[in-house]
mmCIF file of C-alpha atoms and ligand atoms in Angstrom:
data_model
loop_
_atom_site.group_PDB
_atom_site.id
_atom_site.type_symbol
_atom_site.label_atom_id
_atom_site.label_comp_id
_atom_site.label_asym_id
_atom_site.label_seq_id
_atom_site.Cartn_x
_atom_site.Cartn_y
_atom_site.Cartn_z
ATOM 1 C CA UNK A 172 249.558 74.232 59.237
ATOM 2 C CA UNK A 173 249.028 76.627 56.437
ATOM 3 C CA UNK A 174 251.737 79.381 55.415
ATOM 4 C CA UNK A 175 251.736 82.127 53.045
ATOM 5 C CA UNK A 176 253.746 84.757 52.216
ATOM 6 C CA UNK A 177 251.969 88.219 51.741
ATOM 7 C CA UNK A 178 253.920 89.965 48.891
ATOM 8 C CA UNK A 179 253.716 92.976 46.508
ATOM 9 C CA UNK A 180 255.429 94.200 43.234
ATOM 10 C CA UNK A 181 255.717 97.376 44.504
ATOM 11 C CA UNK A 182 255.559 99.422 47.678
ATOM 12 C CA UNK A 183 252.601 101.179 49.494
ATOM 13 C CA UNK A 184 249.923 98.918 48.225
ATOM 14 C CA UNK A 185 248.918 97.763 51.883
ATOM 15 C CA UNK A 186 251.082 94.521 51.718
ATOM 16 C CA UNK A 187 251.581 94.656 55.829
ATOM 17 C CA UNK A 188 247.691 96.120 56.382
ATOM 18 C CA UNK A 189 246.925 93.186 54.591
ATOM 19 C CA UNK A 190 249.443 90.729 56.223
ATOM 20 C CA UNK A 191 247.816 92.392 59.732
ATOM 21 C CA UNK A 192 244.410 91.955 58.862
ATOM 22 C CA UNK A 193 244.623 88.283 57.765
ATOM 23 C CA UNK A 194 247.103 87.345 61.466
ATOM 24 C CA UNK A 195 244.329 89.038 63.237
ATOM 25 C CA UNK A 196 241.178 88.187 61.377
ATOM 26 C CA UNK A 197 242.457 84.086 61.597
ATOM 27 C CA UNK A 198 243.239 84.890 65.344
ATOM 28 C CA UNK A 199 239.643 86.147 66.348
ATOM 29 C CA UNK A 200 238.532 82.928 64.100
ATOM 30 C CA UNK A 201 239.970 80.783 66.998
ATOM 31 C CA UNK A 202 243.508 80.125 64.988
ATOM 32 C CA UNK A 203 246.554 80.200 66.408
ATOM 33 C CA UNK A 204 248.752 82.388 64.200
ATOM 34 C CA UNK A 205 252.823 83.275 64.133
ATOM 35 C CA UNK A 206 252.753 86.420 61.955
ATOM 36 C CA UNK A 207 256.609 86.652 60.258
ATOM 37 C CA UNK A 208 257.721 90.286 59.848
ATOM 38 C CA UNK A 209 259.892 89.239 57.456
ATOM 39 C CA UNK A 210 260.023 93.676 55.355
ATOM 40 C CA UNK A 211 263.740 94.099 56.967
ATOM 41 C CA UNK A 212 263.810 97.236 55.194
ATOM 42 C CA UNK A 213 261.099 98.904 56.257
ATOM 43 C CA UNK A 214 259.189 96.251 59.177
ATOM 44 C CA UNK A 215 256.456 97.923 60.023
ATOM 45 C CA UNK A 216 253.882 95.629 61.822
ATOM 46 C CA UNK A 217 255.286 96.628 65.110
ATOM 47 C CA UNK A 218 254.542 100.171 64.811
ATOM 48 C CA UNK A 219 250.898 99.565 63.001
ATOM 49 C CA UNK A 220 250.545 97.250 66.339
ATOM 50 C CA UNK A 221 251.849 99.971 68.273
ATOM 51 C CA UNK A 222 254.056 97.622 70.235
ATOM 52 C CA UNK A 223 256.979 99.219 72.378
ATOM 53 C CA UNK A 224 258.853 96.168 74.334
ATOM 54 C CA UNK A 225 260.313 93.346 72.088
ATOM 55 C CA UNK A 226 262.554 90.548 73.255
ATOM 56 C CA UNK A 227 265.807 91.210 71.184
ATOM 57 C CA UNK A 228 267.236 87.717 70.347
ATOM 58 C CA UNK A 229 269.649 87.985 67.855
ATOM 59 C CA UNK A 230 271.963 90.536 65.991
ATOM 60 C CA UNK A 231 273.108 90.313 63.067
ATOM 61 C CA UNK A 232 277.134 90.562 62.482
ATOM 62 C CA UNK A 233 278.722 91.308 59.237
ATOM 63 C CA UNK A 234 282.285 91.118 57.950
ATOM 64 C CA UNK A 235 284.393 94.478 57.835
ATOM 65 C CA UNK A 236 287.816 94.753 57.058
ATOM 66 C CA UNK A 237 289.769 97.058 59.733
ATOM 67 C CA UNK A 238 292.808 98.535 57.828
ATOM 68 C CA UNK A 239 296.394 98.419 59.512
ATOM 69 C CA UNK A 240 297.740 101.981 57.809
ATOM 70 C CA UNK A 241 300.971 101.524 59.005
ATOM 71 C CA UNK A 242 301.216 97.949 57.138
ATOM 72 C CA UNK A 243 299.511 99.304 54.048
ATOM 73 C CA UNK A 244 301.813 99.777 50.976
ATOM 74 C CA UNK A 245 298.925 101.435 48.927
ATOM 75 C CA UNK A 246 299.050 98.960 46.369
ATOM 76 C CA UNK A 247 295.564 99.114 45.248
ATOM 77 C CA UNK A 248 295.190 95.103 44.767
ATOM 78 C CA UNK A 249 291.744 94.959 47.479
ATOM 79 C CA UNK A 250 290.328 98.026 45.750
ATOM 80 C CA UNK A 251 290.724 96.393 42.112
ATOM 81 C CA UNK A 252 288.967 93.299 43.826
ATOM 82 C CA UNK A 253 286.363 94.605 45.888
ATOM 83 C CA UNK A 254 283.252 94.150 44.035
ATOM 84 C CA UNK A 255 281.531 96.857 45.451
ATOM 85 C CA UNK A 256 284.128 99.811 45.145
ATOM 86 C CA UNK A 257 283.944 99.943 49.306
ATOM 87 C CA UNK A 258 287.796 100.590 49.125
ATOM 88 C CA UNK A 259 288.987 103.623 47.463
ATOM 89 C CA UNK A 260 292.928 104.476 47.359
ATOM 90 C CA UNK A 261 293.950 108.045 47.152
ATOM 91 C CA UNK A 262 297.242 107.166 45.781
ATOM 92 C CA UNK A 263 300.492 107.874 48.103
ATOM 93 C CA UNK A 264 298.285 109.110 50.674
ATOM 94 C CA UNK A 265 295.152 106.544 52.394
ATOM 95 C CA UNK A 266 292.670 103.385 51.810
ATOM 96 C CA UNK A 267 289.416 104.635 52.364
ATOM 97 C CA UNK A 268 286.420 102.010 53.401
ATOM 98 C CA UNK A 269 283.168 103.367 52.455
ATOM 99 C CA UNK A 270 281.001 101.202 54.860
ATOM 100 C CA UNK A 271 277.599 101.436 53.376
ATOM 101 C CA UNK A 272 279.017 99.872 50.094
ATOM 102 C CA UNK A 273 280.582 96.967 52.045
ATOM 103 C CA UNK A 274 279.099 93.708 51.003
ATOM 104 C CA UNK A 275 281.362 91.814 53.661
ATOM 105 C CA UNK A 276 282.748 89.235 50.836
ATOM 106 C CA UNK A 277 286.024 89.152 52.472
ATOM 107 C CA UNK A 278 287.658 89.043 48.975
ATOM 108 C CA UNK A 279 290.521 92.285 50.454
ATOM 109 C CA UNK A 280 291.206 90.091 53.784
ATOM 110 C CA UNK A 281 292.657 87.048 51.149
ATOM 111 C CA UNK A 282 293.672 89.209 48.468
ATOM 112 C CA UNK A 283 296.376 91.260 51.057
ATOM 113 C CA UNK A 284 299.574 90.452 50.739
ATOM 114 C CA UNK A 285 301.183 92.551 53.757
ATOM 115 C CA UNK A 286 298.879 91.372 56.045
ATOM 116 C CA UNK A 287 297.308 94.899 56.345
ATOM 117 C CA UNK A 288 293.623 93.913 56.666
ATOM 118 C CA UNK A 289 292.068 92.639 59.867
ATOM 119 C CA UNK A 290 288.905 90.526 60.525
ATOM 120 C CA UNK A 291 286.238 92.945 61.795
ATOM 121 C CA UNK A 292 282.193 92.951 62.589
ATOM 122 C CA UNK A 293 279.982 95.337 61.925
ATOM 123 C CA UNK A 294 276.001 95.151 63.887
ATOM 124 C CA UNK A 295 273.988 95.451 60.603
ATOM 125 C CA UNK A 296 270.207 94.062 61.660
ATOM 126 C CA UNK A 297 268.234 92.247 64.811
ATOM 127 C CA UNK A 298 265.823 89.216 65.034
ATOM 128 C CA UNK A 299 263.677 89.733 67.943
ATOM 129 C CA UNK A 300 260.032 88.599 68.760
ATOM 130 C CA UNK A 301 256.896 90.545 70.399
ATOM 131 C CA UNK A 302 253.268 89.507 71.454
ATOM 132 C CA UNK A 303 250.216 91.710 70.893
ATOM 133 C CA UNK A 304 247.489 89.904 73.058
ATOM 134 C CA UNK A 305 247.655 86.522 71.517
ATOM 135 C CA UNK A 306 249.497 87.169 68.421
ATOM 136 C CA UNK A 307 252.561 85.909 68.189
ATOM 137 C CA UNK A 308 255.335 88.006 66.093
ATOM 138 C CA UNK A 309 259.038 87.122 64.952
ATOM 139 C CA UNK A 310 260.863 90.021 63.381
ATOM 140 C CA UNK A 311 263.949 90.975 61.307
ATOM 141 C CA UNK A 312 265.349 94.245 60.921
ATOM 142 C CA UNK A 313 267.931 95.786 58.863
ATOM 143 C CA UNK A 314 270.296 98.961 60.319
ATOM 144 C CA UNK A 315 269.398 101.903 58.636
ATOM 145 C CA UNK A 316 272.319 103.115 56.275
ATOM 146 C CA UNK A 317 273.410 99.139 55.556
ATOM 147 C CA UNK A 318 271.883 97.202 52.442
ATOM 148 C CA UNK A 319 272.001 93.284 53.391
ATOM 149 C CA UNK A 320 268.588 92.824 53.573
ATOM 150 C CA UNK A 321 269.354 89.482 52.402
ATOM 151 C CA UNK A 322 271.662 88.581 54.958
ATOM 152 C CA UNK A 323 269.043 89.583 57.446
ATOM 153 C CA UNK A 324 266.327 87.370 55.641
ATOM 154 C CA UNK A 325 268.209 84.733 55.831
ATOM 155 C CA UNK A 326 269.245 85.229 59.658
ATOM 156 C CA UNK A 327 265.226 85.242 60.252
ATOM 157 C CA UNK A 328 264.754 82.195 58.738
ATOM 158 C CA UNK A 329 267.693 80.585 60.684
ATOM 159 C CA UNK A 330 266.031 81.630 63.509
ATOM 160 C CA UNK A 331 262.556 80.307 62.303
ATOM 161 C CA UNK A 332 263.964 76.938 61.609
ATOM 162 C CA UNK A 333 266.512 76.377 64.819
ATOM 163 C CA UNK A 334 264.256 78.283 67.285
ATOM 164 C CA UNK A 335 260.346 77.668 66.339
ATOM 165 C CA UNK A 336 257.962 75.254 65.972
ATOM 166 C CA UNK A 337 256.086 75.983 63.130
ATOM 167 C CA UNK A 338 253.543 72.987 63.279
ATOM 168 C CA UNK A 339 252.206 74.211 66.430
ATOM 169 C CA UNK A 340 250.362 77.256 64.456
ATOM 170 C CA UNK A 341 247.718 76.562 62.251
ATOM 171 C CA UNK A 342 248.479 79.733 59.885
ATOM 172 C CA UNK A 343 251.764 81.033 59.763
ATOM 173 C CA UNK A 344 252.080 84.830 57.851
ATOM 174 C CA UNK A 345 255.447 86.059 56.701
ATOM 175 C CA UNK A 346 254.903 89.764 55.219
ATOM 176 C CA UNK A 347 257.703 89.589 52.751
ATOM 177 C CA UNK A 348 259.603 92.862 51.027
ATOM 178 C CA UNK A 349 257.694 94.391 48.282
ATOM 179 C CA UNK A 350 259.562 94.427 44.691
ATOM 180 C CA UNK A 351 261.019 91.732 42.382
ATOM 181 C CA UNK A 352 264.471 91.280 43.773
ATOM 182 C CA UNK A 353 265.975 87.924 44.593
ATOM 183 C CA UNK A 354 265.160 88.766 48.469
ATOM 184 C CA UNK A 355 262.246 87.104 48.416
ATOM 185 C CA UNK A 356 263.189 83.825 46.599
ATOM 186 C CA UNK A 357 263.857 81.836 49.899
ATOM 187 C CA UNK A 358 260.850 83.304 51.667
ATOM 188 C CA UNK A 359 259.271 81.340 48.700
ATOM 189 C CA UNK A 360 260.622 77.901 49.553
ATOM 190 C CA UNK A 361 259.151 78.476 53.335
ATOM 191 C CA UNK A 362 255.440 78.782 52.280
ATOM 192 C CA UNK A 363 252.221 76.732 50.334
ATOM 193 C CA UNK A 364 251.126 80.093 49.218
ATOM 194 C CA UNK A 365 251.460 83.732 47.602
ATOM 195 C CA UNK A 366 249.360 86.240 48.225
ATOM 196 C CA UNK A 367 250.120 89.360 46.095
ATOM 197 C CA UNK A 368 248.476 92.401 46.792
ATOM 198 C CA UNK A 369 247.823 94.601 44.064
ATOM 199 C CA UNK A 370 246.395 98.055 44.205
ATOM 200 C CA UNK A 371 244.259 99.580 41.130
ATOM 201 C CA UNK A 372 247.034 101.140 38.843
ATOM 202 C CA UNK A 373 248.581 100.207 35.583
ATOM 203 C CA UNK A 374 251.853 100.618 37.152
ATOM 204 C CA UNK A 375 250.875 97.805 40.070
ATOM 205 C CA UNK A 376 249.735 95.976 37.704
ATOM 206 C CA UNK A 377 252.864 95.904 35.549
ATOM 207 C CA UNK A 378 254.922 95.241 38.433
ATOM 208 C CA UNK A 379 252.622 91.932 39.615
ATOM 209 C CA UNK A 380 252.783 90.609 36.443
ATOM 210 C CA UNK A 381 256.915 90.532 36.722
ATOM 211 C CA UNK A 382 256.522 89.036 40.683
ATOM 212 C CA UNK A 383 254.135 86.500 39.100
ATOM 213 C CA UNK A 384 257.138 85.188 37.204
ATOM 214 C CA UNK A 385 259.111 84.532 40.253
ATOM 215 C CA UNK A 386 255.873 82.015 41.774
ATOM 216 C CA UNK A 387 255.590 78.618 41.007
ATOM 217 C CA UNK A 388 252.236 78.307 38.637
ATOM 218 C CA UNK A 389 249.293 78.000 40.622
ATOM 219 C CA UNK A 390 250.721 78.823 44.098
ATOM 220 C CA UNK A 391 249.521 82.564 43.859
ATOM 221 C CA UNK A 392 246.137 84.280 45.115
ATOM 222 C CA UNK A 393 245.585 88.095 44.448
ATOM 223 C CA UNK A 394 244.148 90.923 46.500
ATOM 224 C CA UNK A 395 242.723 93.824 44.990
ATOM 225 C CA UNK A 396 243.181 96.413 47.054
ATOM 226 C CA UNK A 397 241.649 99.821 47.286
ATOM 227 C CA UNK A 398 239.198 99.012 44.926
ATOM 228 C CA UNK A 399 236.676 101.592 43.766
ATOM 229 C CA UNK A 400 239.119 104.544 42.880
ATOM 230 C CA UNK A 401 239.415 103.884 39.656
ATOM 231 C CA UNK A 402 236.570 101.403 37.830
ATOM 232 C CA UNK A 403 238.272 101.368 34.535
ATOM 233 C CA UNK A 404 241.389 100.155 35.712
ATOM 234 C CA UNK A 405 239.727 97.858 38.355
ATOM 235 C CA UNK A 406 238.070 95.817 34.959
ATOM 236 C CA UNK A 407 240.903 95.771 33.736
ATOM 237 C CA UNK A 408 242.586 93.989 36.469
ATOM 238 C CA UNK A 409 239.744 91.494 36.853
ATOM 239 C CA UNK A 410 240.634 90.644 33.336
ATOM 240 C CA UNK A 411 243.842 89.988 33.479
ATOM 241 C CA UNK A 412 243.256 87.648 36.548
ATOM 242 C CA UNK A 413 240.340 86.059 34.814
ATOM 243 C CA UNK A 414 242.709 85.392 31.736
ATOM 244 C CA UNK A 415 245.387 84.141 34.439
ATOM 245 C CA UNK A 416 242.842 81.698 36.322
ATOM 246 C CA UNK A 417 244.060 83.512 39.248
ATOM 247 C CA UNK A 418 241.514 83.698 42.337
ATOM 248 C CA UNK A 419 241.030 86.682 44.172
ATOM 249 C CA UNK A 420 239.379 88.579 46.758
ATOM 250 C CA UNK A 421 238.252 92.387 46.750
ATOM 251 C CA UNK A 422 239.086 94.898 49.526
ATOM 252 C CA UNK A 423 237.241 98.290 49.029
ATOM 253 C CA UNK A 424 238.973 101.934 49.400
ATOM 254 C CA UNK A 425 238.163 102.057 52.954
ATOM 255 C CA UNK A 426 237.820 106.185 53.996
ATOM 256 C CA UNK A 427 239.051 106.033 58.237
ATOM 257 C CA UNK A 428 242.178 103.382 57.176
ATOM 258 C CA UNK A 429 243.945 106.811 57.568
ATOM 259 C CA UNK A 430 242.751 106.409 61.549
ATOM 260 C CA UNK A 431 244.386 103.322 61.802
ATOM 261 C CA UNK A 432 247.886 104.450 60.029
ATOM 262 C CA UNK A 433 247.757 107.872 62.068
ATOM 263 C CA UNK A 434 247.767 106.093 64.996
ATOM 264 C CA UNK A 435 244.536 107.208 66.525
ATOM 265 C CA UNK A 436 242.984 103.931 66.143
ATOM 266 C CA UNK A 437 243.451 100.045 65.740
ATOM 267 C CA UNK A 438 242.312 98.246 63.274
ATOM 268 C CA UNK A 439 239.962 96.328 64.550
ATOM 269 C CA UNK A 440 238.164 99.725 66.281
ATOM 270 C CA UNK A 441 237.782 101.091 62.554
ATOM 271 C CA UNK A 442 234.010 101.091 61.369
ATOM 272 C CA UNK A 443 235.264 99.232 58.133
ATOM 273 C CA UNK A 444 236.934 96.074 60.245
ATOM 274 C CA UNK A 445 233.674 94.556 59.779
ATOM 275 C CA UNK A 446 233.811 94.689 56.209
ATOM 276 C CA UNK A 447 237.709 93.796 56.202
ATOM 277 C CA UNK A 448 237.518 90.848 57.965
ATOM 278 C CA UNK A 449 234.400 89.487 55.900
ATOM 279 C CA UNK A 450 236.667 89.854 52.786
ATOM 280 C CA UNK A 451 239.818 88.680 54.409
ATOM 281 C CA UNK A 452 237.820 85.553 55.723
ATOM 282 C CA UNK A 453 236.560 84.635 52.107
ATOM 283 C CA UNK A 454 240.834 84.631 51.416
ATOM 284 C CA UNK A 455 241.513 82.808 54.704
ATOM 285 C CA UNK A 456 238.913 80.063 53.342
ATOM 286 C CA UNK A 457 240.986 80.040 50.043
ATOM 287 C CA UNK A 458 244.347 79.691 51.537
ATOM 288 C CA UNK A 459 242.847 76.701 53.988
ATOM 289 C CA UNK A 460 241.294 74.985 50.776
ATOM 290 C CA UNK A 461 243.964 75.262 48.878
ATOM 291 C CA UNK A 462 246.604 73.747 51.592
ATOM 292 C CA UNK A 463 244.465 70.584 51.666
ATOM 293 C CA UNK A 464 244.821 67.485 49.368
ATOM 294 C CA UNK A 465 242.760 66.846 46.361
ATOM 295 C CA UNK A 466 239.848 64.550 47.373
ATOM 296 C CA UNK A 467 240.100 61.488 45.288
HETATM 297 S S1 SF4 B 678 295.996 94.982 49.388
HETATM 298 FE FE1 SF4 B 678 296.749 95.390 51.447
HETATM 299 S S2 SF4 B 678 298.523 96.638 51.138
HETATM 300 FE FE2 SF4 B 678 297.438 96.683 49.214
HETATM 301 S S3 SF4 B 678 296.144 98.524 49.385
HETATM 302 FE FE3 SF4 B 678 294.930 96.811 50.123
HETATM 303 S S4 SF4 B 678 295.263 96.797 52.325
HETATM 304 FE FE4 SF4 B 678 296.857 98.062 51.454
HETATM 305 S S1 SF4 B 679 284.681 92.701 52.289
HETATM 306 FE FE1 SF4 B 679 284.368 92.625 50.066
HETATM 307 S S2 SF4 B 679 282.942 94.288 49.690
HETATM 308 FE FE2 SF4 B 679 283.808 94.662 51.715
HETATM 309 S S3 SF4 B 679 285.546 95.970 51.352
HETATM 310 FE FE3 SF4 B 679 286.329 93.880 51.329
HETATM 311 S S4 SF4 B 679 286.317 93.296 49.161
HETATM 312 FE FE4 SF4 B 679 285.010 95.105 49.367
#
């Protein structure tokens, strides 16, 4: 089984086109492929796959304090502790809880002396799972408004590991969160491999240079992505992943993607899928190579 985690330093550079292509590409190669929507924030391989029922199987609780006002002396210790200024005390008068700043640490619940603050749980994300023909898909999603993406991560891993069995896929695909945050560190420890896409701008470029520091040396492969907008900074790029010894594989600006994020198409009715999945089979070879054992 080979797995690889499709990242990006940065949104919008067609991390989960790419993620999709590669599921779908291994798929009509005779694989069979668990694709791991694993963007909480913003999962959006259901919608590109224009998939409507889903099989909910989890949700995701999180600590919130519920406030006794009547027990409440106003003495301000919780709000000094909470690390996240969720609790604000307008003095004589209430203890506000700002929700969306909760971190659910549960620091206010021991810290109470009066016994004013009550266990509570807040729904902040779902794990469920969908098919699209024979493409299996496990997905975590975060509540809109709440900001424990990593809480939700991790619940989608749980899941994974309890509920799964990874070894009966040959190529398993997690499309990870773009950035640099620690939210993708134990997405790391699940796969062989990286696969950082990269669009051609300076600014992508600075930004995969600073996720390249988070992968262990020699566990990343690059795609260049919408290549051909820009030729000077497209060298320039090759250079740097020349100087790197990084591999990587080209994908071309492709004119009707717009089809395929509009909704009027799929991808693989798009006059370019013949020229996507050549390029994503030339990284599908890479990631197999690379998953076997030296030769002695
Ligand atoms: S520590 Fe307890 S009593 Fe003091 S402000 Fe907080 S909830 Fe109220
Ligand atoms: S659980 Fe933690 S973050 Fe939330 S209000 Fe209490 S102290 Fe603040």
């Amino acid at each position: 089984m080979v797995s690889v985690l499709i990242s990006s330093g940065k949104g919008g550079t067609g991390k989960s086109f790419i993620a999709l292509s590669l599921a779908l590409t291994a798929l009509s190669s005779g694989y069979k492929v668990l694709l791991v929507d694993a963007d909480v924030g913003n999962p959006s391989i259901k919608s590109l796959l224009r998939v409507n029922r889903y099989d909910m199987v989890s949700e995701v609780k999180h600590f919130k304090p519920e406030i006794d006002d009547l027990k409440c002396t106003k003495c301000g210790v919780c709000v000094n502790l909470c690390p996240s200024h969720a609790l604000v005390l307008i003095p004589k008068k209430k203890l506000v809880f700002i929700d969306t700043l909760c971190e659910g640490c549960r620091l206010c619940l021991y810290a109470c002396r009066y016994n004013a603050i009550k266990a509570g749980y807040d729904v902040v994300g779902w794990v469920y799972r969908y098919r699209h023909r024979d493409l299996e898909v496990v997905s975590g999603e975060l509540r809109p408004g709440k900001k424990v993406e990593e809480l939700i991560i991790r619940k989608l891993i749980e899941y994974l590991r309890e509920h799964i069995d990874t070894s009966k896929y040959d190529l398993v695909v997690v499309d990870g969160p773009a950035g640099t945050s620690k939210k993708i560190l134990e997405l790391l420890d699940m796969v062989d491999t990286v696969v950082c896409v990269v669009e051609s701008s300076i600014t992508a470029l600075q930004d995969f240079i600073k996720l390249l520091k988070l992968i262990p040396k020699g566990n990343a492969i690059v795609v260049l992505n919408k290549v051909g907008i820009d030729s000077y900074t497209d060298e320039k790029l090759r250079s740097v992943l020349k100087n790197l010894s990084i591999e990587w594989i080209e994908i071309p600006f492709l004119e009707d993607l717009h089809l395929f994020y509009g909704g009027i198409k799929e991808l693989e009715e798009l006059n370019s899928w013949s020229i996507i999945r050549e390029r994503i089979k030339i990284l599908l070879n890479i990631l197999i190579k690379a998953s076997q054992p030296p030769s002695s």
